[in-house]
PDB file of C-alpha atoms and ligand atoms in Angstrom:
ATOM      1  CA  UNK A   1      86.278  80.944  81.365  1.00 50.00           C
ATOM      2  CA  UNK A   2      86.356  80.862  85.152  1.00 47.00           C
ATOM      3  CA  UNK A   3      89.226  79.046  86.820  1.00 54.00           C
ATOM      4  CA  UNK A   4      88.974  77.395  90.215  1.00 57.00           C
ATOM      5  CA  UNK A   5      91.578  78.802  92.576  1.00 66.00           C
ATOM      6  CA  UNK A   6      91.103  75.729  94.736  1.00 69.00           C
ATOM      7  CA  UNK A   7      91.005  75.676  98.486  1.00 79.00           C
ATOM      8  CA  UNK A   8      94.106  77.759  99.062  1.00 89.00           C
ATOM      9  CA  UNK A   9      93.575  81.498  99.646  1.00 94.00           C
ATOM     10  CA  UNK A  10      97.316  82.066  99.624  1.00 97.00           C
ATOM     11  CA  UNK A  11      99.890  79.616  98.372  1.00 98.00           C
ATOM     12  CA  UNK A  12     102.689  78.763 100.786  1.00 98.00           C
ATOM     13  CA  UNK A  13     105.334  76.061 100.765  1.00 98.00           C
ATOM     14  CA  UNK A  14     102.953  74.105 103.037  1.00 98.00           C
ATOM     15  CA  UNK A  15     100.127  74.318 100.483  1.00 98.00           C
ATOM     16  CA  UNK A  16     102.465  72.933  97.813  1.00 98.00           C
ATOM     17  CA  UNK A  17     103.427  70.033 100.068  1.00 98.00           C
ATOM     18  CA  UNK A  18      99.721  69.348 100.723  1.00 98.00           C
ATOM     19  CA  UNK A  19      99.051  69.387  96.968  1.00 98.00           C
ATOM     20  CA  UNK A  20     101.683  66.701  96.424  1.00 98.00           C
ATOM     21  CA  UNK A  21     100.197  64.615  99.228  1.00 98.00           C
ATOM     22  CA  UNK A  22      96.673  64.996  97.797  1.00 97.00           C
ATOM     23  CA  UNK A  23      97.722  64.377  94.217  1.00 98.00           C
ATOM     24  CA  UNK A  24      96.751  67.902  93.111  1.00 98.00           C
ATOM     25  CA  UNK A  25      99.035  69.126  90.320  1.00 98.00           C
ATOM     26  CA  UNK A  26     100.912  72.398  90.882  1.00 98.00           C
ATOM     27  CA  UNK A  27     100.821  75.124  88.203  1.00 98.00           C
ATOM     28  CA  UNK A  28     103.785  77.456  87.763  1.00 99.00           C
ATOM     29  CA  UNK A  29     104.665  80.100  85.155  1.00 99.00           C
ATOM     30  CA  UNK A  30     107.371  82.709  84.873  1.00 99.00           C
ATOM     31  CA  UNK A  31     106.666  86.443  85.030  1.00 99.00           C
ATOM     32  CA  UNK A  32     109.055  89.360  85.171  1.00 99.00           C
ATOM     33  CA  UNK A  33     106.852  92.463  85.308  1.00 98.00           C
ATOM     34  CA  UNK A  34     103.890  93.967  87.183  1.00 98.00           C
ATOM     35  CA  UNK A  35     101.268  93.879  84.422  1.00 98.00           C
ATOM     36  CA  UNK A  36     101.657  90.251  83.365  1.00 98.00           C
ATOM     37  CA  UNK A  37     102.199  89.046  86.938  1.00 99.00           C
ATOM     38  CA  UNK A  38      98.868  90.635  87.918  1.00 98.00           C
ATOM     39  CA  UNK A  39      97.057  88.752  85.135  1.00 98.00           C
ATOM     40  CA  UNK A  40      98.812  85.465  85.874  1.00 98.00           C
ATOM     41  CA  UNK A  41      98.119  85.667  89.616  1.00 98.00           C
ATOM     42  CA  UNK A  42      94.452  86.629  89.115  1.00 98.00           C
ATOM     43  CA  UNK A  43      94.041  83.723  86.705  1.00 98.00           C
ATOM     44  CA  UNK A  44      94.857  81.300  89.511  1.00 98.00           C
ATOM     45  CA  UNK A  45      98.483  80.243  89.099  1.00 98.00           C
ATOM     46  CA  UNK A  46     100.031  78.571  92.153  1.00 98.00           C
ATOM     47  CA  UNK A  47     103.631  79.773  91.708  1.00 98.00           C
ATOM     48  CA  UNK A  48     105.195  82.638  89.774  1.00 99.00           C
ATOM     49  CA  UNK A  49     108.853  82.086  89.017  1.00 99.00           C
ATOM     50  CA  UNK A  50     110.831  85.260  88.461  1.00 99.00           C
ATOM     51  CA  UNK A  51     113.205  83.240  86.329  1.00 98.00           C
ATOM     52  CA  UNK A  52     116.660  84.253  85.223  1.00 98.00           C
ATOM     53  CA  UNK A  53     115.189  83.495  81.774  1.00 98.00           C
ATOM     54  CA  UNK A  54     114.453  87.250  82.064  1.00 98.00           C
ATOM     55  CA  UNK A  55     118.015  87.489  80.764  1.00 98.00           C
ATOM     56  CA  UNK A  56     116.806  86.023  77.437  1.00 97.00           C
ATOM     57  CA  UNK A  57     113.166  87.077  77.364  1.00 97.00           C
ATOM     58  CA  UNK A  58     113.366  90.616  78.731  1.00 98.00           C
ATOM     59  CA  UNK A  59     116.939  91.650  77.965  1.00 98.00           C
ATOM     60  CA  UNK A  60     117.662  89.705  74.764  1.00 97.00           C
ATOM     61  CA  UNK A  61     120.827  87.990  75.989  1.00 98.00           C
ATOM     62  CA  UNK A  62     121.741  84.657  74.408  1.00 97.00           C
ATOM     63  CA  UNK A  63     122.067  82.916  77.789  1.00 98.00           C
ATOM     64  CA  UNK A  64     120.905  83.376  81.385  1.00 98.00           C
ATOM     65  CA  UNK A  65     124.435  84.150  82.569  1.00 98.00           C
ATOM     66  CA  UNK A  66     124.602  87.955  82.164  1.00 98.00           C
ATOM     67  CA  UNK A  67     121.601  88.933  84.309  1.00 98.00           C
ATOM     68  CA  UNK A  68     122.663  90.595  87.567  1.00 98.00           C
ATOM     69  CA  UNK A  69     121.391  90.351  91.129  1.00 98.00           C
ATOM     70  CA  UNK A  70     120.125  93.964  90.951  1.00 98.00           C
ATOM     71  CA  UNK A  71     118.236  93.205  87.739  1.00 98.00           C
ATOM     72  CA  UNK A  72     116.644  90.092  89.279  1.00 99.00           C
ATOM     73  CA  UNK A  73     115.606  92.138  92.315  1.00 99.00           C
ATOM     74  CA  UNK A  74     114.061  94.798  90.040  1.00 98.00           C
ATOM     75  CA  UNK A  75     111.981  92.164  88.181  1.00 99.00           C
ATOM     76  CA  UNK A  76     110.998  90.343  91.374  1.00 99.00           C
ATOM     77  CA  UNK A  77     109.890  93.535  93.163  1.00 99.00           C
ATOM     78  CA  UNK A  78     107.668  94.416  90.177  1.00 99.00           C
ATOM     79  CA  UNK A  79     106.071  90.960  90.318  1.00 99.00           C
ATOM     80  CA  UNK A  80     105.584  91.021  94.091  1.00 99.00           C
ATOM     81  CA  UNK A  81     103.728  94.368  93.855  1.00 98.00           C
ATOM     82  CA  UNK A  82     101.222  92.684  91.518  1.00 98.00           C
ATOM     83  CA  UNK A  83     100.305  89.488  93.298  1.00 98.00           C
ATOM     84  CA  UNK A  84      97.740  88.508  95.920  1.00 98.00           C
ATOM     85  CA  UNK A  85      97.648  84.751  96.052  1.00 98.00           C
ATOM     86  CA  UNK A  86     100.540  82.903  94.434  1.00 98.00           C
ATOM     87  CA  UNK A  87     103.951  82.022  95.876  1.00 98.00           C
ATOM     88  CA  UNK A  88     106.806  83.990  94.291  1.00 99.00           C
ATOM     89  CA  UNK A  89     110.083  82.147  93.662  1.00 99.00           C
ATOM     90  CA  UNK A  90     113.076  84.234  92.583  1.00 99.00           C
ATOM     91  CA  UNK A  91     116.019  82.771  90.684  1.00 99.00           C
ATOM     92  CA  UNK A  92     119.424  83.477  92.169  1.00 99.00           C
ATOM     93  CA  UNK A  93     121.461  84.601  89.140  1.00 98.00           C
ATOM     94  CA  UNK A  94     124.674  83.019  87.926  1.00 98.00           C
ATOM     95  CA  UNK A  95     127.598  83.919  90.186  1.00 98.00           C
ATOM     96  CA  UNK A  96     125.475  84.894  93.177  1.00 98.00           C
ATOM     97  CA  UNK A  97     125.687  81.569  95.056  1.00 98.00           C
ATOM     98  CA  UNK A  98     128.397  79.332  93.553  1.00 97.00           C
ATOM     99  CA  UNK A  99     131.405  81.202  95.013  1.00 94.00           C
ATOM    100  CA  UNK A 100     130.880  80.668  98.710  1.00 96.00           C
ATOM    101  CA  UNK A 101     127.955  80.054 101.003  1.00 98.00           C
ATOM    102  CA  UNK A 102     128.311  83.315 102.975  1.00 98.00           C
ATOM    103  CA  UNK A 103     127.992  85.350  99.791  1.00 98.00           C
ATOM    104  CA  UNK A 104     125.087  83.129  98.752  1.00 98.00           C
ATOM    105  CA  UNK A 105     123.295  83.884 102.008  1.00 98.00           C
ATOM    106  CA  UNK A 106     123.811  87.642 101.803  1.00 98.00           C
ATOM    107  CA  UNK A 107     122.604  87.636  98.178  1.00 98.00           C
ATOM    108  CA  UNK A 108     119.521  85.570  99.100  1.00 99.00           C
ATOM    109  CA  UNK A 109     118.814  88.001 101.961  1.00 98.00           C
ATOM    110  CA  UNK A 110     119.046  90.934  99.518  1.00 98.00           C
ATOM    111  CA  UNK A 111     116.507  89.229  97.240  1.00 99.00           C
ATOM    112  CA  UNK A 112     114.083  88.627 100.110  1.00 98.00           C
ATOM    113  CA  UNK A 113     114.466  92.113 101.680  1.00 98.00           C
ATOM    114  CA  UNK A 114     114.583  94.222  98.518  1.00 98.00           C
ATOM    115  CA  UNK A 115     112.038  92.372  96.350  1.00 98.00           C
ATOM    116  CA  UNK A 116     109.625  90.932  98.907  1.00 98.00           C
ATOM    117  CA  UNK A 117     109.804  87.546  97.145  1.00 98.00           C
ATOM    118  CA  UNK A 118     108.878  84.461  99.129  1.00 98.00           C
ATOM    119  CA  UNK A 119     111.689  82.060  98.222  1.00 99.00           C
ATOM    120  CA  UNK A 120     114.750  81.575  96.017  1.00 99.00           C
ATOM    121  CA  UNK A 121     115.763  78.996  93.406  1.00 99.00           C
ATOM    122  CA  UNK A 122     119.308  77.708  92.847  1.00 98.00           C
ATOM    123  CA  UNK A 123     120.580  75.438  90.080  1.00 98.00           C
ATOM    124  CA  UNK A 124     122.553  72.308  90.967  1.00 98.00           C
ATOM    125  CA  UNK A 125     122.832  69.454  93.466  1.00 98.00           C
ATOM    126  CA  UNK A 126     125.628  68.290  95.765  1.00 98.00           C
ATOM    127  CA  UNK A 127     128.078  70.890  94.433  1.00 97.00           C
ATOM    128  CA  UNK A 128     126.026  73.847  95.772  1.00 98.00           C
ATOM    129  CA  UNK A 129     124.682  72.167  98.912  1.00 98.00           C
ATOM    130  CA  UNK A 130     126.648  74.379 101.347  1.00 98.00           C
ATOM    131  CA  UNK A 131     124.972  77.462  99.901  1.00 98.00           C
ATOM    132  CA  UNK A 132     121.536  75.809 100.060  1.00 98.00           C
ATOM    133  CA  UNK A 133     122.144  74.817 103.683  1.00 98.00           C
ATOM    134  CA  UNK A 134     123.254  78.280 104.766  1.00 98.00           C
ATOM    135  CA  UNK A 135     120.362  80.043 102.998  1.00 98.00           C
ATOM    136  CA  UNK A 136     117.923  77.669 104.696  1.00 98.00           C
ATOM    137  CA  UNK A 137     119.375  78.496 108.126  1.00 98.00           C
ATOM    138  CA  UNK A 138     118.151  82.080 107.636  1.00 98.00           C
ATOM    139  CA  UNK A 139     114.602  80.808 107.186  1.00 98.00           C
ATOM    140  CA  UNK A 140     114.562  81.426 103.438  1.00 99.00           C
ATOM    141  CA  UNK A 141     112.703  78.690 101.523  1.00 99.00           C
ATOM    142  CA  UNK A 142     114.796  77.183  98.720  1.00 99.00           C
ATOM    143  CA  UNK A 143     113.652  75.521  95.500  1.00 99.00           C
ATOM    144  CA  UNK A 144     116.211  73.320  93.731  1.00 98.00           C
ATOM    145  CA  UNK A 145     116.700  72.984  89.965  1.00 98.00           C
ATOM    146  CA  UNK A 146     118.117  69.802  88.387  1.00 98.00           C
ATOM    147  CA  UNK A 147     118.415  68.258  84.923  1.00 98.00           C
ATOM    148  CA  UNK A 148     119.116  70.892  82.298  1.00 98.00           C
ATOM    149  CA  UNK A 149     120.483  73.794  84.324  1.00 98.00           C
ATOM    150  CA  UNK A 150     120.901  76.673  81.853  1.00 97.00           C
ATOM    151  CA  UNK A 151     123.496  78.501  83.973  1.00 98.00           C
ATOM    152  CA  UNK A 152     125.845  75.580  83.113  1.00 97.00           C
ATOM    153  CA  UNK A 153     125.268  75.826  79.360  1.00 97.00           C
ATOM    154  CA  UNK A 154     128.969  76.276  78.617  1.00 96.00           C
ATOM    155  CA  UNK A 155     129.725  73.043  80.496  1.00 95.00           C
ATOM    156  CA  UNK A 156     126.949  71.084  78.715  1.00 94.00           C
ATOM    157  CA  UNK A 157     127.549  72.741  75.326  1.00 95.00           C
ATOM    158  CA  UNK A 158     123.917  72.189  74.281  1.00 94.00           C
ATOM    159  CA  UNK A 159     120.341  72.590  75.518  1.00 95.00           C
ATOM    160  CA  UNK A 160     119.377  68.985  74.695  1.00 95.00           C
ATOM    161  CA  UNK A 161     117.765  66.459  77.057  1.00 97.00           C
ATOM    162  CA  UNK A 162     119.876  65.623  80.146  1.00 96.00           C
ATOM    163  CA  UNK A 163     120.417  62.389  82.094  1.00 96.00           C
ATOM    164  CA  UNK A 164     119.743  59.961  79.257  1.00 96.00           C
ATOM    165  CA  UNK A 165     122.460  57.613  80.526  1.00 97.00           C
ATOM    166  CA  UNK A 166     122.177  55.660  83.771  1.00 97.00           C
ATOM    167  CA  UNK A 167     125.172  57.299  85.462  1.00 97.00           C
ATOM    168  CA  UNK A 168     123.783  60.821  85.076  1.00 97.00           C
ATOM    169  CA  UNK A 169     120.289  59.558  85.989  1.00 98.00           C
ATOM    170  CA  UNK A 170     121.585  58.024  89.248  1.00 98.00           C
ATOM    171  CA  UNK A 171     123.459  61.250  90.113  1.00 98.00           C
ATOM    172  CA  UNK A 172     120.270  63.228  89.444  1.00 98.00           C
ATOM    173  CA  UNK A 173     118.196  61.026  91.776  1.00 98.00           C
ATOM    174  CA  UNK A 174     120.920  61.257  94.446  1.00 98.00           C
ATOM    175  CA  UNK A 175     120.980  65.067  94.065  1.00 98.00           C
ATOM    176  CA  UNK A 176     117.183  65.249  94.427  1.00 98.00           C
ATOM    177  CA  UNK A 177     117.438  63.261  97.669  1.00 98.00           C
ATOM    178  CA  UNK A 178     120.244  65.499  98.974  1.00 98.00           C
ATOM    179  CA  UNK A 179     118.199  68.632  98.205  1.00 98.00           C
ATOM    180  CA  UNK A 180     115.191  67.123  99.968  1.00 98.00           C
ATOM    181  CA  UNK A 181     117.232  66.053 103.028  1.00 98.00           C
ATOM    182  CA  UNK A 182     118.835  69.499 103.228  1.00 98.00           C
ATOM    183  CA  UNK A 183     115.386  71.091 103.389  1.00 98.00           C
ATOM    184  CA  UNK A 184     114.417  72.350  99.909  1.00 99.00           C
ATOM    185  CA  UNK A 185     110.635  72.687  99.606  1.00 98.00           C
ATOM    186  CA  UNK A 186     110.499  71.717  95.912  1.00 99.00           C
ATOM    187  CA  UNK A 187     112.652  71.017  92.864  1.00 99.00           C
ATOM    188  CA  UNK A 188     112.341  72.100  89.227  1.00 99.00           C
ATOM    189  CA  UNK A 189     113.312  69.271  86.893  1.00 98.00           C
ATOM    190  CA  UNK A 190     114.154  70.480  83.403  1.00 98.00           C
ATOM    191  CA  UNK A 191     114.358  68.481  80.167  1.00 98.00           C
ATOM    192  CA  UNK A 192     114.945  64.911  81.322  1.00 98.00           C
ATOM    193  CA  UNK A 193     113.303  61.690  80.081  1.00 98.00           C
ATOM    194  CA  UNK A 194     109.738  61.315  81.412  1.00 98.00           C
ATOM    195  CA  UNK A 195     110.503  57.891  82.933  1.00 98.00           C
ATOM    196  CA  UNK A 196     113.382  59.326  84.953  1.00 98.00           C
ATOM    197  CA  UNK A 197     111.263  62.293  86.074  1.00 98.00           C
ATOM    198  CA  UNK A 198     108.634  59.844  87.366  1.00 98.00           C
ATOM    199  CA  UNK A 199     111.335  57.987  89.319  1.00 98.00           C
ATOM    200  CA  UNK A 200     112.542  61.264  90.841  1.00 98.00           C
ATOM    201  CA  UNK A 201     109.008  62.345  91.829  1.00 98.00           C
ATOM    202  CA  UNK A 202     108.485  58.958  93.480  1.00 98.00           C
ATOM    203  CA  UNK A 203     111.867  59.037  95.244  1.00 98.00           C
ATOM    204  CA  UNK A 204     111.283  62.246  97.197  1.00 98.00           C
ATOM    205  CA  UNK A 205     108.389  63.591  99.229  1.00 98.00           C
ATOM    206  CA  UNK A 206     108.769  67.230  98.104  1.00 98.00           C
ATOM    207  CA  UNK A 207     106.998  68.434  94.925  1.00 98.00           C
ATOM    208  CA  UNK A 208     108.850  68.001  91.637  1.00 99.00           C
ATOM    209  CA  UNK A 209     107.857  70.633  89.069  1.00 98.00           C
ATOM    210  CA  UNK A 210     108.706  69.611  85.520  1.00 98.00           C
ATOM    211  CA  UNK A 211     109.531  71.461  82.314  1.00 98.00           C
ATOM    212  CA  UNK A 212     110.025  69.033  79.475  1.00 98.00           C
ATOM    213  CA  UNK A 213     109.909  66.234  82.066  1.00 98.00           C
ATOM    214  CA  UNK A 214     106.619  64.553  81.180  1.00 98.00           C
ATOM    215  CA  UNK A 215     103.311  64.195  83.001  1.00 98.00           C
ATOM    216  CA  UNK A 216     104.274  62.024  85.980  1.00 98.00           C
ATOM    217  CA  UNK A 217     105.661  64.797  88.156  1.00 98.00           C
ATOM    218  CA  UNK A 218     103.870  66.948  90.723  1.00 98.00           C
ATOM    219  CA  UNK A 219     103.480  70.103  88.663  1.00 98.00           C
ATOM    220  CA  UNK A 220     104.421  71.902  85.469  1.00 99.00           C
ATOM    221  CA  UNK A 221     106.238  75.135  84.676  1.00 99.00           C
ATOM    222  CA  UNK A 222     106.574  77.028  81.391  1.00 98.00           C
ATOM    223  CA  UNK A 223     108.083  80.347  80.420  1.00 98.00           C
ATOM    224  CA  UNK A 224     105.078  82.691  80.097  1.00 98.00           C
ATOM    225  CA  UNK A 225     106.240  84.356  76.869  1.00 98.00           C
ATOM    226  CA  UNK A 226     106.710  80.924  75.260  1.00 98.00           C
ATOM    227  CA  UNK A 227     103.252  79.594  76.189  1.00 98.00           C
ATOM    228  CA  UNK A 228     101.671  82.856  75.018  1.00 98.00           C
ATOM    229  CA  UNK A 229     103.380  82.385  71.649  1.00 98.00           C
ATOM    230  CA  UNK A 230     105.321  85.652  71.760  1.00 96.00           C
ATOM    231  CA  UNK A 231     108.407  83.991  70.370  1.00 91.00           C
ATOM    232  CA  UNK A 232     107.806  82.046  67.168  1.00 86.00           C
ATOM    233  CA  UNK A 233     111.439  80.944  66.798  1.00 89.00           C
ATOM    234  CA  UNK A 234     111.561  78.727  69.905  1.00 91.00           C
ATOM    235  CA  UNK A 235     109.874  75.376  69.250  1.00 94.00           C
ATOM    236  CA  UNK A 236     110.909  72.680  71.729  1.00 96.00           C
ATOM    237  CA  UNK A 237     108.786  69.533  71.793  1.00 96.00           C
ATOM    238  CA  UNK A 238     107.618  70.163  75.369  1.00 98.00           C
ATOM    239  CA  UNK A 239     106.134  73.585  74.634  1.00 98.00           C
ATOM    240  CA  UNK A 240     102.355  73.943  74.335  1.00 98.00           C
ATOM    241  CA  UNK A 241     101.318  77.337  72.959  1.00 98.00           C
ATOM    242  CA  UNK A 242      98.019  78.641  74.332  1.00 98.00           C
ATOM    243  CA  UNK A 243      98.023  81.788  72.176  1.00 98.00           C
ATOM    244  CA  UNK A 244      99.841  83.086  69.161  1.00 97.00           C
ATOM    245  CA  UNK A 245     100.621  86.563  70.436  1.00 98.00           C
ATOM    246  CA  UNK A 246     103.514  87.017  68.022  1.00 97.00           C
ATOM    247  CA  UNK A 247     101.012  87.103  65.141  1.00 97.00           C
ATOM    248  CA  UNK A 248      98.311  88.937  67.081  1.00 98.00           C
ATOM    249  CA  UNK A 249     100.662  91.703  68.241  1.00 98.00           C
ATOM    250  CA  UNK A 250     102.274  91.996  64.810  1.00 98.00           C
ATOM    251  CA  UNK A 251      98.800  92.364  63.256  1.00 98.00           C
ATOM    252  CA  UNK A 252      97.728  94.938  65.840  1.00 98.00           C
ATOM    253  CA  UNK A 253     100.867  97.031  65.333  1.00 98.00           C
ATOM    254  CA  UNK A 254     100.500  96.809  61.529  1.00 98.00           C
ATOM    255  CA  UNK A 255      96.876  97.965  61.804  1.00 98.00           C
ATOM    256  CA  UNK A 256      97.896 100.867  64.062  1.00 98.00           C
ATOM    257  CA  UNK A 257     100.669 101.956  61.680  1.00 98.00           C
ATOM    258  CA  UNK A 258      98.267 101.809  58.778  1.00 98.00           C
ATOM    259  CA  UNK A 259      95.545 103.741  60.691  1.00 98.00           C
ATOM    260  CA  UNK A 260      98.010 106.484  61.632  1.00 98.00           C
ATOM    261  CA  UNK A 261      99.363 106.750  58.094  1.00 98.00           C
ATOM    262  CA  UNK A 262      95.876 106.815  56.576  1.00 98.00           C
ATOM    263  CA  UNK A 263      94.692 109.373  59.189  1.00 98.00           C
ATOM    264  CA  UNK A 264      91.862 107.081  60.319  1.00 98.00           C
ATOM    265  CA  UNK A 265      93.283 107.201  63.865  1.00 98.00           C
ATOM    266  CA  UNK A 266      92.306 109.161  65.888  1.00 98.00           C
ATOM    267  CA  UNK A 267      88.716 109.712  64.760  1.00 98.00           C
ATOM    268  CA  UNK A 268      86.305 112.394  66.033  1.00 98.00           C
ATOM    269  CA  UNK A 269      85.388 110.375  69.124  1.00 98.00           C
ATOM    270  CA  UNK A 270      89.008 109.669  70.026  1.00 98.00           C
ATOM    271  CA  UNK A 271      89.934 113.273  70.719  1.00 97.00           C
ATOM    272  CA  UNK A 272      89.073 116.121  73.160  1.00 98.00           C
TER     273      UNK A 272
HETATM  274  O1  KIV B 301     114.498  80.824  84.457  1.00 86.08           O
HETATM  275  C1  KIV B 301     113.536  80.109  84.158  1.00 86.08           C
HETATM  276  O2  KIV B 301     112.600  80.508  83.450  1.00 86.08           O
HETATM  277  C2  KIV B 301     113.522  78.737  84.665  1.00 86.08           C
HETATM  278  C3  KIV B 301     112.454  77.831  84.143  1.00 86.08           C
HETATM  279  C4  KIV B 301     112.802  77.356  82.789  1.00 86.08           C
HETATM  280  C5  KIV B 301     112.180  76.716  85.066  1.00 86.08           C
HETATM  281  O3  KIV B 301     114.346  78.381  85.448  1.00 86.08           O
END
């Protein structure tokens, strides 16, 4: 199936802004390595997020907290080597921007210099605004992340839907406005009621990219390994699986094992 890559040869923060203005939805997926990033970029994705979900997906940690700045830079550099067209956003890992804004800036600069990524993403609103401001002064584009912010899992205690009550909803809208006013080019909105997500997308002029935030936002993001069905244990309502790679890969490995054991691999043509 051929996919239209639209009118943008290379995606920039300006293209994303134009997409919001024109009502064109923005597509975003995670990737953490060269091979998959190359496929995802060639298939026409607008944004690759080198998410700190690499902590779970690639390293097998229970949360996103343990992944380090060096590990994020390693993943991001691998992705950047693979891509031609999409914008690459790199998550700033837990602890790399909450302490003070000077540290946040030097960590963001390391990400940009050492990985070649195009922008960084930080979780939170008013409480991290000094770091956002200082990073922006260096000319580094910043994406915000509101709603369910997994780096705060020990504060929330659960990964369930955020901002169901009016007080938290109002704070979320206020945070989105603060991030916009400060100069963020976009915001990820994770696991909030669809009606609230619509209000947020209408309240700001920058693109709102949703995950578990319904259809009335400016774009969608999923974790690549989830949408490819590589993890059959994770079944949130918002997840649409486009493949069932867990079963396909299991079957392929089982067939290989059986072929090796039965001596049917390699055959005469598969040797020198
Ligand atoms: O790290 C990540 O994969 C993310 C997405 C869930 C938006 O932040």
